[in-house]
Amino acid sequence: MKKTTQFLILFFACMNLYSQNTYVFFGSFNRDKTTDAIYVYQLDTISGKLSKITAVKDIVSPSYLTLSPNGKFVFACTESKTPNGGKVSSFEFSPENKTLTFINSQSSGGENPVYMTVHKNGKWLINGNYTEGSVSVYPIADNGMINPIAQNFQYSEGSVDPERQKRSHVHSTVFSPSCDYLFLPDLGADKIRCYKFEEDKTEPLVTAENPFTQTALGSGPRHFTFHPNGKFAYCIEEIAGHISAYRYENGKLDSIQRIAAHPEDYKGNFESSDIHISPDGHFLYASNRGEKNNIAIYSIGNDGKLTLIGYQSTLGNHPRVFAIDETGKFLIVTNTISGNVFVFKRNAKTGLLKKVGRELKMKNVSCVKIRKY
């Protein structure tokens, strides 16, 4: 009996230790250097509870975050939505010391940076600027410092919507599964731009054989993701409120489906925003802002096509970004206008979501990233 008790104590101690090594990073539109800008929380992967670890001030509006492949560095789009502003900034995260320390900043190469990604080798950072429609490429030093811009491409053409598409608006920067191509959904031009990425060159973006994929006119492609098997890709369309599915191979996207993010008879405001796939590849999730404020849930067939399962309210207003942890157990959503965060537990069999834990209040929260250390 004594040995059994000791074993149970050790078992639960190990479980508790295991459950406390997942961290959640939140960005915000703080608009004031004297208030918290980036927040770091610890996620209890048993209960779903979030516990605050630290926060960073002295930067303005880190609207989007991304992490280095080893998790050591956090990169942020800063001075987003700041007139004539725009920077990209670097921080070092220490899970042992529970600290997030500023390293440096560089110009974003255009107004209103909104999305960043890091190459799998950890040596390149890619930033997309929304307002001026451009992409910037930066070398990253071993110590996490962002070096000056190596490449910057500006785009000008728009599309059919006179209010939203007067000019190019690059809204995300996404590497292909093998990181040999870079895709840039351009909300303003109704294009998913593509470059070949040659990591050993000092200017790694090279014109691709297929430089863009045309999306439906007035669709407004926003965020983009690849299936874990690397054979399919999906784009959320902000203006039209649809998801376009593609078959992917060697830098080329071939359309296989376009499906609404809401019932076909809904004619209201869409503002579709973010898109992610569960790690097992069985389900796709897409967030909608506007009047609905929900997450649409789809199953993914063997042919890559989507079937709607249902909707989950995000319990707030304006779900700009959400994230799924690497185990696929939890989905965390940020509601920017209502300033709150919710953790949902994901049913691996049905794909459906159930709220766990308490509401987390966070003013103007804009982005979330999850990482296990």
mmCIF file of C-alpha atoms in Angstrom, residues 170-327:
data_model
loop_
_atom_site.group_PDB
_atom_site.id
_atom_site.type_symbol
_atom_site.label_atom_id
_atom_site.label_comp_id
_atom_site.label_asym_id
_atom_site.label_seq_id
_atom_site.Cartn_x
_atom_site.Cartn_y
_atom_site.Cartn_z
ATOM 1 C CA VAL A 170 -0.574 41.694 -48.023
ATOM 2 C CA HIS A 171 -2.160 40.000 -45.029
ATOM 3 C CA SER A 172 0.012 36.945 -44.311
ATOM 4 C CA THR A 173 3.359 35.357 -45.132
ATOM 5 C CA VAL A 174 3.368 31.552 -45.099
ATOM 6 C CA PHE A 175 6.102 29.082 -45.989
ATOM 7 C CA SER A 176 5.320 25.872 -47.838
ATOM 8 C CA PRO A 177 5.758 22.675 -45.773
ATOM 9 C CA SER A 178 9.373 22.271 -46.924
ATOM 10 C CA CYS A 179 10.049 26.038 -46.740
ATOM 11 C CA ASP A 180 11.155 26.194 -50.376
ATOM 12 C CA TYR A 181 8.274 28.489 -51.370
ATOM 13 C CA LEU A 182 6.680 31.524 -49.731
ATOM 14 C CA PHE A 183 2.991 32.385 -50.141
ATOM 15 C CA LEU A 184 1.526 35.868 -49.645
ATOM 16 C CA PRO A 185 -2.280 36.193 -49.598
ATOM 17 C CA ASP A 186 -3.015 39.696 -50.896
ATOM 18 C CA LEU A 187 -6.438 40.873 -49.710
ATOM 19 C CA GLY A 188 -6.359 43.963 -51.902
ATOM 20 C CA ALA A 189 -5.421 42.273 -55.178
ATOM 21 C CA ASP A 190 -7.349 38.995 -54.808
ATOM 22 C CA LYS A 191 -4.159 37.044 -55.333
ATOM 23 C CA ILE A 192 -2.115 34.516 -53.401
ATOM 24 C CA ARG A 193 1.385 35.583 -54.418
ATOM 25 C CA CYS A 194 4.219 33.064 -54.514
ATOM 26 C CA TYR A 195 8.012 33.200 -54.514
ATOM 27 C CA LYS A 196 10.610 30.495 -54.590
ATOM 28 C CA PHE A 197 12.728 30.709 -51.421
ATOM 29 C CA GLU A 198 16.431 29.900 -51.786
ATOM 30 C CA GLU A 199 17.707 30.014 -48.220
ATOM 31 C CA ASP A 200 21.415 30.091 -49.053
ATOM 32 C CA LYS A 201 21.194 33.305 -51.083
ATOM 33 C CA THR A 202 21.656 36.778 -49.586
ATOM 34 C CA GLU A 203 18.398 37.690 -51.354
ATOM 35 C CA PRO A 204 16.381 34.487 -50.980
ATOM 36 C CA LEU A 205 13.078 35.490 -52.645
ATOM 37 C CA VAL A 206 13.212 34.457 -56.292
ATOM 38 C CA THR A 207 10.465 34.763 -58.909
ATOM 39 C CA ALA A 208 8.450 31.537 -59.014
ATOM 40 C CA GLU A 209 7.245 29.712 -62.111
ATOM 41 C CA ASN A 210 3.704 30.400 -60.870
ATOM 42 C CA PRO A 211 4.012 33.922 -59.342
ATOM 43 C CA PHE A 212 0.413 34.040 -58.098
ATOM 44 C CA THR A 213 -2.884 32.201 -57.831
ATOM 45 C CA GLN A 214 -5.925 34.285 -58.702
ATOM 46 C CA THR A 215 -8.730 34.074 -56.140
ATOM 47 C CA ALA A 216 -12.393 34.950 -56.685
ATOM 48 C CA LEU A 217 -12.840 38.657 -57.364
ATOM 49 C CA GLY A 218 -13.868 40.516 -54.227
ATOM 50 C CA SER A 219 -12.905 37.568 -52.003
ATOM 51 C CA GLY A 220 -10.089 39.257 -50.052
ATOM 52 C CA PRO A 221 -7.686 36.365 -49.248
ATOM 53 C CA ARG A 222 -6.331 36.834 -45.715
ATOM 54 C CA HIS A 223 -4.720 33.910 -43.825
ATOM 55 C CA PHE A 224 -3.389 30.680 -45.284
ATOM 56 C CA THR A 225 -2.396 27.270 -43.959
ATOM 57 C CA PHE A 226 -1.139 23.911 -45.173
ATOM 58 C CA HIS A 227 -2.456 20.489 -44.245
ATOM 59 C CA PRO A 228 -0.002 18.445 -42.119
ATOM 60 C CA ASN A 229 0.382 15.989 -45.009
ATOM 61 C CA GLY A 230 1.665 18.807 -47.247
ATOM 62 C CA LYS A 231 -0.726 17.913 -50.068
ATOM 63 C CA PHE A 232 -3.423 20.523 -49.467
ATOM 64 C CA ALA A 233 -3.634 24.235 -48.624
ATOM 65 C CA TYR A 234 -6.488 26.438 -47.415
ATOM 66 C CA CYS A 235 -7.121 30.185 -47.576
ATOM 67 C CA ILE A 236 -9.669 32.155 -45.538
ATOM 68 C CA GLU A 237 -11.258 34.988 -47.512
ATOM 69 C CA GLU A 238 -12.022 37.983 -45.288
ATOM 70 C CA ILE A 239 -14.378 39.951 -47.534
ATOM 71 C CA ALA A 240 -16.402 37.119 -49.086
ATOM 72 C CA GLY A 241 -16.455 34.888 -46.010
ATOM 73 C CA HIS A 242 -15.359 31.738 -47.836
ATOM 74 C CA ILE A 243 -12.574 29.161 -47.572
ATOM 75 C CA SER A 244 -10.763 28.086 -50.708
ATOM 76 C CA ALA A 245 -9.142 24.645 -50.716
ATOM 77 C CA TYR A 246 -6.233 23.786 -52.997
ATOM 78 C CA ARG A 247 -4.200 20.781 -53.978
ATOM 79 C CA TYR A 248 -0.529 21.670 -53.515
ATOM 80 C CA GLU A 249 2.643 20.509 -55.245
ATOM 81 C CA ASN A 250 5.979 22.260 -55.895
ATOM 82 C CA GLY A 251 4.791 25.840 -55.518
ATOM 83 C CA LYS A 252 1.551 25.336 -57.456
ATOM 84 C CA LEU A 253 -1.979 25.635 -56.062
ATOM 85 C CA ASP A 254 -4.863 23.913 -57.877
ATOM 86 C CA SER A 255 -8.364 24.778 -56.692
ATOM 87 C CA ILE A 256 -10.463 21.833 -55.495
ATOM 88 C CA GLN A 257 -13.234 23.557 -53.478
ATOM 89 C CA ARG A 258 -14.631 26.878 -52.309
ATOM 90 C CA ILE A 259 -16.983 26.682 -49.352
ATOM 91 C CA ALA A 260 -18.828 29.331 -47.318
ATOM 92 C CA ALA A 261 -17.789 30.029 -43.736
ATOM 93 C CA HIS A 262 -21.474 30.709 -42.943
ATOM 94 C CA PRO A 263 -24.786 29.330 -44.228
ATOM 95 C CA GLU A 264 -25.268 30.279 -47.885
ATOM 96 C CA ASP A 265 -28.339 32.400 -47.108
ATOM 97 C CA TYR A 266 -26.426 34.645 -44.686
ATOM 98 C CA LYS A 267 -25.888 38.065 -46.278
ATOM 99 C CA GLY A 268 -24.414 40.020 -43.373
ATOM 100 C CA ASN A 269 -20.902 41.203 -42.612
ATOM 101 C CA PHE A 270 -18.324 38.378 -42.743
ATOM 102 C CA GLU A 271 -14.888 39.672 -41.705
ATOM 103 C CA SER A 272 -13.497 36.138 -41.733
ATOM 104 C CA SER A 273 -10.046 36.175 -40.144
ATOM 105 C CA ASP A 274 -7.951 33.187 -39.123
ATOM 106 C CA ILE A 275 -7.601 29.532 -40.149
ATOM 107 C CA HIS A 276 -5.883 26.490 -38.599
ATOM 108 C CA ILE A 277 -5.899 22.704 -38.918
ATOM 109 C CA SER A 278 -5.746 20.227 -36.040
ATOM 110 C CA PRO A 279 -2.374 18.455 -35.761
ATOM 111 C CA ASP A 280 -3.980 15.118 -36.716
ATOM 112 C CA GLY A 281 -5.168 16.678 -39.993
ATOM 113 C CA HIS A 282 -8.801 15.689 -39.464
ATOM 114 C CA PHE A 283 -10.408 19.078 -38.793
ATOM 115 C CA LEU A 284 -10.153 22.666 -40.006
ATOM 116 C CA TYR A 285 -11.178 25.705 -37.937
ATOM 117 C CA ALA A 286 -11.915 29.212 -39.283
ATOM 118 C CA SER A 287 -12.800 32.332 -37.297
ATOM 119 C CA ASN A 288 -15.430 34.888 -38.322
ATOM 120 C CA ARG A 289 -15.777 38.365 -36.848
ATOM 121 C CA GLY A 290 -18.468 40.877 -37.902
ATOM 122 C CA GLU A 291 -21.963 39.919 -36.737
ATOM 123 C CA LYS A 292 -21.257 36.242 -36.033
ATOM 124 C CA ASN A 293 -18.097 36.102 -33.857
ATOM 125 C CA ASN A 294 -17.681 32.366 -34.158
ATOM 126 C CA ILE A 295 -15.407 29.561 -35.267
ATOM 127 C CA ALA A 296 -16.601 27.410 -38.146
ATOM 128 C CA ILE A 297 -15.604 23.755 -37.797
ATOM 129 C CA TYR A 298 -15.070 21.427 -40.768
ATOM 130 C CA SER A 299 -13.980 17.838 -41.208
ATOM 131 C CA ILE A 300 -11.331 17.232 -43.876
ATOM 132 C CA GLY A 301 -11.779 14.348 -46.307
ATOM 133 C CA ASN A 302 -9.048 12.223 -47.818
ATOM 134 C CA ASP A 303 -9.424 14.293 -50.969
ATOM 135 C CA GLY A 304 -8.779 17.510 -49.018
ATOM 136 C CA LYS A 305 -12.353 18.768 -49.311
ATOM 137 C CA LEU A 306 -14.206 20.253 -46.359
ATOM 138 C CA THR A 307 -17.537 19.306 -44.789
ATOM 139 C CA LEU A 308 -19.135 21.705 -42.325
ATOM 140 C CA ILE A 309 -19.723 20.257 -38.851
ATOM 141 C CA GLY A 310 -20.940 23.325 -36.982
ATOM 142 C CA TYR A 311 -20.079 26.608 -35.300
ATOM 143 C CA GLN A 312 -18.701 27.589 -31.902
ATOM 144 C CA SER A 313 -19.285 31.067 -30.466
ATOM 145 C CA THR A 314 -16.036 32.713 -29.388
ATOM 146 C CA LEU A 315 -17.944 34.286 -26.461
ATOM 147 C CA GLY A 316 -16.628 37.714 -27.367
ATOM 148 C CA ASN A 317 -16.367 40.320 -30.100
ATOM 149 C CA HIS A 318 -13.899 40.233 -33.023
ATOM 150 C CA PRO A 319 -11.960 36.919 -32.868
ATOM 151 C CA ARG A 320 -8.932 38.131 -34.798
ATOM 152 C CA VAL A 321 -6.507 35.240 -34.170
ATOM 153 C CA PHE A 322 -6.696 31.830 -32.519
ATOM 154 C CA ALA A 323 -4.243 28.973 -32.041
ATOM 155 C CA ILE A 324 -4.256 25.216 -31.444
ATOM 156 C CA ASP A 325 -1.614 23.671 -29.180
ATOM 157 C CA GLU A 326 0.695 21.044 -30.663
ATOM 158 C CA THR A 327 -1.120 18.162 -28.937
#
